[in-house]
Amino acid sequence: MRGRVLLLAFATVAALACDKLPTASTPIAAPAPPLPAPPLPTNVPGVLSIAMPIAAADIANTAFGLLPFGYHGGGHTEDGHAGWDIEYRIGAPVRAAATGTVLSVDPDSNTPGRFVVVLDHLVASHFYRTRYENLVNVGSGIVVEAAVPAGQPLGTAGAITATMGSATVTYAMTHFQLDDLEFHREITNPKAVSPEPFLNADGKALFDRVWSTAAYFQELVEPYATNDRERPITTRSWTRAGGEGPAGIRFTRTGSTYAYELLTESGTVVESGAATLNPTARPSTMDLASPTATRLGTYDILANELRLTLSNPGTARPASVAPANVYRTGQ
């Protein structure tokens, strides 16, 4: 999803081995410094500069906001996500991320009745392609070999109705992919690279706005806008940076379920159980259920920080993530 905060507020640690947990309050940590963009995948001269393929007025977050590069969810369990899925206001246009030439306009093999537009981009002698999937229609001027300026509408983002958790939601989205044709890997879509390091200043500012509110199920273990496509991460530990909660918390994802472990500073497990998430709620919700107690929580993650507020067992779910404990993780 992002420089995200795992903030975990325990008003009490009843049902935990309290003598093994820190009890003294510590200051809430300041926000972590912004993470540097991942390095460009090649040093070949000619780096493409891209914007986001969405206008600021068309940003939406009914379902997820943005699904990141390299996460291993949905249909990407083996090879990792090859681009960004970006959510749009229903009826909004998908825009060219950079000036280019239309290479192809084809039916979308993933969704009958939808279209895929691919643009070619040449910078010096370096070729790139951008790919825009799940378009419900295509603009009249978007034909093979047509020149397309950055920002030109290519078509309309397709609407999808899906069940997420206990809710049915309707949202619009496109899969946006950047292929670096000088870059090779032995996996599906081997030339696909993260768009993140290619963003220009305006694109980065708009991306930060979208990414700051993104939420998705795999976020606890693959929380970055650029994750490693070739290395699925199913277990991640978060360490307390401020607040009164346990010194650490570890999440392990197995398919569509999560397990959690609360840790002391030495790494000793003092409580474990199942974590149930609802990332489509605003704020997102998390329930931690051990054999002896269940705590209802709200959380927010932005890359390497997560904010989580938990109630005492038997009490109502917190309405927000403030106040909370701060947890951080490494890449």
Coordinates of C-alpha atoms in Angstrom, one line a residue:
M1 CA 0.0 0.0 0.0
R2 CA 3.3 3.0 1.9
G3 CA 5.3 4.8 4.7
R4 CA 2.6 3.2 6.9
V5 CA 2.2 3.3 10.7
L6 CA 1.3 0.1 12.6
L7 CA 0.0 1.8 15.7
L8 CA -1.3 -0.6 18.3
A9 CA -3.1 0.9 21.3
F10 CA -3.7 -1.4 24.3
A11 CA -5.8 0.2 27.0
T12 CA -5.1 -2.9 28.9
V13 CA -3.1 -6.0 28.5
A14 CA -5.4 -8.3 30.5
A15 CA -5.2 -11.9 29.3
L16 CA -1.6 -11.3 28.3
A17 CA 1.5 -12.4 30.3
C18 CA 1.7 -8.8 31.7
D19 CA 4.9 -9.4 33.6
K20 CA 6.6 -10.1 30.2
L21 CA 5.4 -6.9 28.5
P22 CA 6.5 -3.3 28.8
T23 CA 4.1 -1.4 31.0
A24 CA 5.8 2.1 31.0
S25 CA 4.4 4.6 28.5
T26 CA 6.8 5.7 25.8
P27 CA 6.3 8.7 23.5
I28 CA 4.5 8.1 20.2
A29 CA 7.1 8.2 17.5
A30 CA 7.2 10.9 14.9
P31 CA 6.2 9.8 11.4
A32 CA 8.9 7.9 9.7
P33 CA 10.9 9.8 7.0
P34 CA 9.6 9.1 3.5
L35 CA 11.0 6.0 1.9
P36 CA 13.2 6.5 -1.1
A37 CA 11.8 5.4 -4.4
P38 CA 13.1 2.0 -5.5
P39 CA 16.0 2.2 -7.8
L40 CA 15.5 2.2 -11.6
P41 CA 15.8 -1.3 -13.0
T42 CA 18.3 -0.3 -15.6
N43 CA 21.1 2.2 -16.2
V44 CA 20.5 2.3 -20.0
P45 CA 20.3 6.0 -21.1
G46 CA 16.8 7.2 -21.7
V47 CA 14.5 7.1 -18.7
L48 CA 10.8 7.5 -19.3
S49 CA 9.0 10.2 -17.2
I50 CA 5.4 9.3 -16.4
A51 CA 2.4 10.8 -14.7
M52 CA -0.4 8.9 -13.0
P53 CA -3.0 7.7 -15.5
I54 CA -5.8 9.4 -13.5
A55 CA -6.9 13.0 -12.8
A56 CA -7.1 14.2 -9.3
A57 CA -10.8 14.7 -9.6
D58 CA -11.3 11.1 -10.5
I59 CA -9.6 9.5 -7.5
A60 CA -11.9 7.1 -5.6
N61 CA -11.6 4.6 -2.7
T62 CA -14.7 2.4 -2.4
A63 CA -12.8 -0.9 -2.6
F64 CA -9.0 -0.5 -2.3
G65 CA -7.7 2.7 -3.8
L66 CA -4.6 1.2 -5.3
L67 CA -3.3 -2.4 -5.4
P68 CA 0.6 -2.3 -5.5
F69 CA 3.2 -3.7 -7.7
G70 CA 4.5 -7.1 -6.7
Y71 CA 2.0 -8.1 -4.1
H72 CA 0.9 -11.8 -4.2
G73 CA -2.9 -11.6 -4.0
G74 CA -5.9 -12.2 -6.2
G75 CA -4.6 -14.0 -9.3
H76 CA -1.0 -13.2 -8.6
T77 CA -0.1 -15.8 -6.0
E78 CA 2.8 -17.2 -8.0
D79 CA 4.2 -14.4 -10.1
G80 CA 3.3 -11.2 -8.2
H81 CA 1.3 -8.3 -9.5
A82 CA 2.8 -6.8 -12.7
G83 CA 1.5 -3.3 -12.2
W84 CA -0.9 -1.1 -10.2
D85 CA -4.6 -1.6 -10.1
I86 CA -5.9 2.0 -9.7
E87 CA -9.5 2.8 -8.6
Y88 CA -11.4 5.5 -10.4
R89 CA -14.6 7.4 -9.9
I90 CA -17.3 5.5 -11.9
G91 CA -17.5 6.8 -15.4
A92 CA -14.0 8.5 -15.2
P93 CA -11.5 8.4 -18.1
V94 CA -8.2 6.5 -18.0
R95 CA -5.4 8.9 -19.3
A96 CA -2.1 8.3 -21.0
A97 CA 0.7 8.4 -18.5
A98 CA 3.2 9.7 -21.1
T99 CA 3.3 10.8 -24.7
G100 CA 3.5 7.8 -27.0
T101 CA 2.1 5.9 -29.9
V102 CA -0.8 3.5 -29.9
L103 CA 0.7 0.0 -30.4
S104 CA -2.5 -2.0 -30.0
V105 CA -6.2 -1.9 -29.0
D106 CA -7.5 -5.4 -28.2
P107 CA -10.2 -7.1 -26.3
D108 CA -9.4 -7.7 -22.6
S109 CA -8.9 -11.5 -22.2
N110 CA -9.6 -11.2 -18.5
T111 CA -13.0 -9.4 -18.8
P112 CA -15.3 -10.0 -21.8
G113 CA -16.6 -6.8 -23.3
R114 CA -13.6 -4.7 -22.0
F115 CA -10.5 -3.5 -23.9
V116 CA -6.8 -3.1 -23.4
V117 CA -4.8 -0.2 -24.9
V118 CA -1.0 -0.4 -25.2
L119 CA 1.2 2.6 -25.9
D120 CA 4.8 2.6 -27.2
H121 CA 7.2 5.1 -25.8
L122 CA 10.7 5.9 -27.1
V123 CA 13.2 7.8 -25.0
A124 CA 16.6 8.2 -26.8
S125 CA 17.1 4.6 -28.0
H126 CA 15.2 3.0 -25.1
F127 CA 11.7 1.5 -25.6
Y128 CA 9.0 1.3 -23.0
R129 CA 5.3 0.4 -23.1
T130 CA 2.4 1.4 -20.9
R131 CA -0.6 -0.9 -20.7
Y132 CA -4.2 0.1 -19.6
E133 CA -6.6 -2.8 -19.0
N134 CA -10.3 -3.1 -18.2
L135 CA -11.5 -0.2 -20.3
V136 CA -15.2 -0.3 -20.9
N137 CA -14.8 1.7 -24.1
V138 CA -12.0 3.3 -26.2
G139 CA -11.8 6.9 -27.4
S140 CA -12.5 7.4 -31.1
G141 CA -9.0 8.7 -31.8
I142 CA -7.3 5.8 -30.0
V143 CA -6.3 3.7 -33.0
V144 CA -3.1 1.8 -33.9
E145 CA -0.2 4.2 -34.8
A146 CA -2.0 7.2 -33.5
A147 CA 0.1 9.7 -31.6
V148 CA -1.1 10.3 -28.1
P149 CA -0.1 13.2 -25.8
A150 CA 0.4 12.7 -22.1
G151 CA -3.0 13.1 -20.3
Q152 CA -5.2 12.2 -23.3
P153 CA -8.2 10.1 -22.3
L154 CA -7.8 6.6 -23.7
G155 CA -11.2 5.2 -22.6
T156 CA -13.4 4.7 -19.5
A157 CA -12.4 2.7 -16.5
G158 CA -14.6 -0.4 -16.3
A159 CA -16.9 -0.8 -13.3
I160 CA -16.8 -4.0 -11.2
T161 CA -19.2 -5.3 -8.6
A162 CA -17.6 -7.7 -6.1
T163 CA -18.1 -9.1 -2.7
M164 CA -15.4 -8.0 -0.2
G165 CA -15.8 -9.4 3.2
S166 CA -19.4 -9.1 4.1
A167 CA -20.1 -6.2 1.8
T168 CA -20.9 -6.0 -1.9
V169 CA -19.2 -3.0 -3.5
T170 CA -19.2 -1.5 -7.0
Y171 CA -16.1 0.4 -8.1
A172 CA -14.2 1.3 -11.3
M173 CA -10.6 0.4 -11.9
T174 CA -7.8 -0.1 -14.5
H175 CA -4.7 -2.2 -14.4
F176 CA -1.8 0.1 -15.2
Q177 CA 1.5 -1.5 -16.2
L178 CA 4.9 -0.2 -17.3
D179 CA 7.1 -2.5 -19.4
D180 CA 10.8 -1.6 -19.7
L181 CA 11.8 -3.4 -22.9
E182 CA 15.5 -3.5 -21.9
F183 CA 14.8 -5.3 -18.7
H184 CA 14.4 -9.1 -18.6
R185 CA 13.3 -11.5 -15.9
E186 CA 12.3 -15.2 -16.0
I187 CA 8.7 -14.7 -14.7
T188 CA 5.3 -13.9 -16.2
N189 CA 5.4 -10.4 -17.8
P190 CA 9.2 -10.4 -17.5
K191 CA 9.6 -6.8 -18.7
A192 CA 7.1 -5.3 -16.2
V193 CA 8.7 -3.0 -13.7
S194 CA 7.3 -0.8 -10.9
P195 CA 6.0 2.5 -12.2
E196 CA 7.0 4.2 -8.9
P197 CA 10.6 5.3 -9.7
F198 CA 9.5 6.6 -13.1
L199 CA 7.0 9.1 -11.7
N200 CA 7.6 12.8 -12.5
A201 CA 7.0 15.4 -9.7
D202 CA 3.3 15.9 -10.4
G203 CA 2.8 12.1 -10.8
K204 CA 4.5 11.5 -7.5
A205 CA 2.4 14.1 -5.7
L206 CA -0.8 12.5 -7.0
F207 CA 0.4 9.0 -6.4
D208 CA 1.2 9.9 -2.7
R209 CA -2.4 11.1 -2.4
V210 CA -3.8 7.9 -3.8
W211 CA -1.5 5.6 -1.9
S212 CA -2.0 7.3 1.5
T213 CA -5.6 5.9 1.6
A214 CA -5.1 2.5 -0.1
A215 CA -6.0 -0.6 1.9
Y216 CA -5.9 -4.3 0.8
F217 CA -5.8 -7.7 2.5
Q218 CA -2.2 -8.5 1.9
E219 CA -1.0 -5.2 3.3
L220 CA 0.1 -6.5 6.7
V221 CA 2.9 -8.6 5.0
E222 CA 3.4 -6.8 1.6
P223 CA 2.8 -3.2 2.6
Y224 CA 4.9 -1.3 -0.1
A225 CA 3.9 0.3 -3.4
T226 CA 6.7 -1.7 -4.9
N227 CA 7.1 -5.2 -3.5
D228 CA 9.3 -8.0 -4.8
R229 CA 7.4 -9.9 -7.5
E230 CA 9.7 -12.9 -7.3
R231 CA 9.7 -13.3 -3.5
P232 CA 6.3 -13.7 -1.9
I233 CA 6.3 -12.4 1.7
T234 CA 3.9 -14.2 4.0
T235 CA 5.3 -13.4 7.4
R236 CA 6.2 -9.9 8.7
S237 CA 7.2 -8.6 12.1
W238 CA 6.5 -5.0 13.3
T239 CA 8.4 -3.4 16.1
R240 CA 7.0 -0.9 18.5
A241 CA 8.3 2.6 17.9
G242 CA 6.2 4.4 20.6
G243 CA 3.2 3.8 22.9
E244 CA 2.3 1.2 25.5
G245 CA 1.6 -2.0 23.5
P246 CA 3.7 -5.1 23.2
A247 CA 7.2 -4.7 22.0
G248 CA 6.4 -6.4 18.7
I249 CA 3.7 -8.1 16.7
R250 CA 4.1 -10.7 13.9
F251 CA 1.6 -11.5 11.2
T252 CA 1.6 -14.7 9.1
R253 CA -0.7 -15.0 6.1
T254 CA -1.8 -18.3 4.8
G255 CA -4.1 -17.9 1.8
S256 CA -7.1 -15.9 3.0
T257 CA -6.3 -16.1 6.7
Y258 CA -4.0 -14.4 9.2
A259 CA -2.4 -15.5 12.4
Y260 CA -0.8 -13.1 14.8
E261 CA 1.8 -13.3 17.6
L262 CA 2.5 -10.6 20.3
L263 CA 6.1 -10.4 21.2
T264 CA 8.3 -9.1 24.0
E265 CA 11.5 -7.2 23.3
S266 CA 13.5 -10.5 23.3
G267 CA 11.1 -12.0 20.7
T268 CA 9.3 -14.3 23.1
V269 CA 5.7 -15.0 22.1
V270 CA 3.2 -14.1 24.8
E271 CA -0.1 -14.4 22.9
S272 CA -1.1 -15.9 19.6
G273 CA -4.3 -16.4 17.7
A274 CA -6.2 -15.5 14.5
A275 CA -6.4 -12.0 13.0
T276 CA -9.6 -11.1 11.1
L277 CA -9.4 -8.1 8.8
N278 CA -11.8 -5.9 7.0
P279 CA -9.7 -3.5 4.9
T280 CA -12.7 -2.1 3.0
A281 CA -14.0 -0.5 6.2
R282 CA -13.0 3.1 6.8
P283 CA -11.0 3.0 9.0
S284 CA -10.0 -0.6 8.4
T285 CA -10.8 -3.1 11.2
M286 CA -8.9 -5.9 12.7
D287 CA -10.0 -8.5 15.4
L288 CA -7.3 -10.4 17.3
A289 CA -8.8 -13.6 18.8
S290 CA -6.7 -15.7 21.1
P291 CA -8.0 -18.8 23.0
T292 CA -8.8 -16.5 26.0
A293 CA -9.8 -13.2 24.6
T294 CA -10.9 -11.2 21.6
R295 CA -9.8 -7.6 21.0
L296 CA -11.6 -5.4 18.4
G297 CA -9.4 -2.9 16.6
T298 CA -9.0 -0.3 13.9
Y299 CA -5.8 0.1 11.9
D300 CA -4.1 2.0 9.1
I301 CA -0.9 1.1 7.3
L302 CA 1.4 3.3 5.1
A303 CA 4.4 1.3 3.9
N304 CA 6.7 0.8 6.8
E305 CA 4.4 2.2 9.5
L306 CA 1.1 0.7 10.9
R307 CA -1.3 2.3 13.3
L308 CA -3.6 0.0 15.3
T309 CA -5.9 0.8 18.2
L310 CA -7.3 -2.1 20.1
S311 CA -10.1 -2.2 22.7
N312 CA -10.0 -4.2 26.0
P313 CA -11.7 -7.6 25.7
G314 CA -15.4 -7.2 25.9
T315 CA -15.5 -3.6 25.0
A316 CA -16.6 -1.7 21.8
R317 CA -14.4 -1.3 18.8
P318 CA -12.4 2.0 18.8
A319 CA -13.8 4.5 16.3
S320 CA -10.4 5.7 15.0
V321 CA -6.6 5.0 15.0
A322 CA -5.9 7.8 17.4
P323 CA -4.5 7.5 20.0
A324 CA -2.5 4.4 19.1
N325 CA 0.8 2.7 19.3
V326 CA 3.4 3.1 16.5
Y327 CA 4.9 0.0 14.9
R328 CA 7.5 -0.1 12.1
T329 CA 8.9 -2.7 9.8
G330 CA 11.9 -3.0 7.5
Q331 CA 11.9 -3.8 3.8

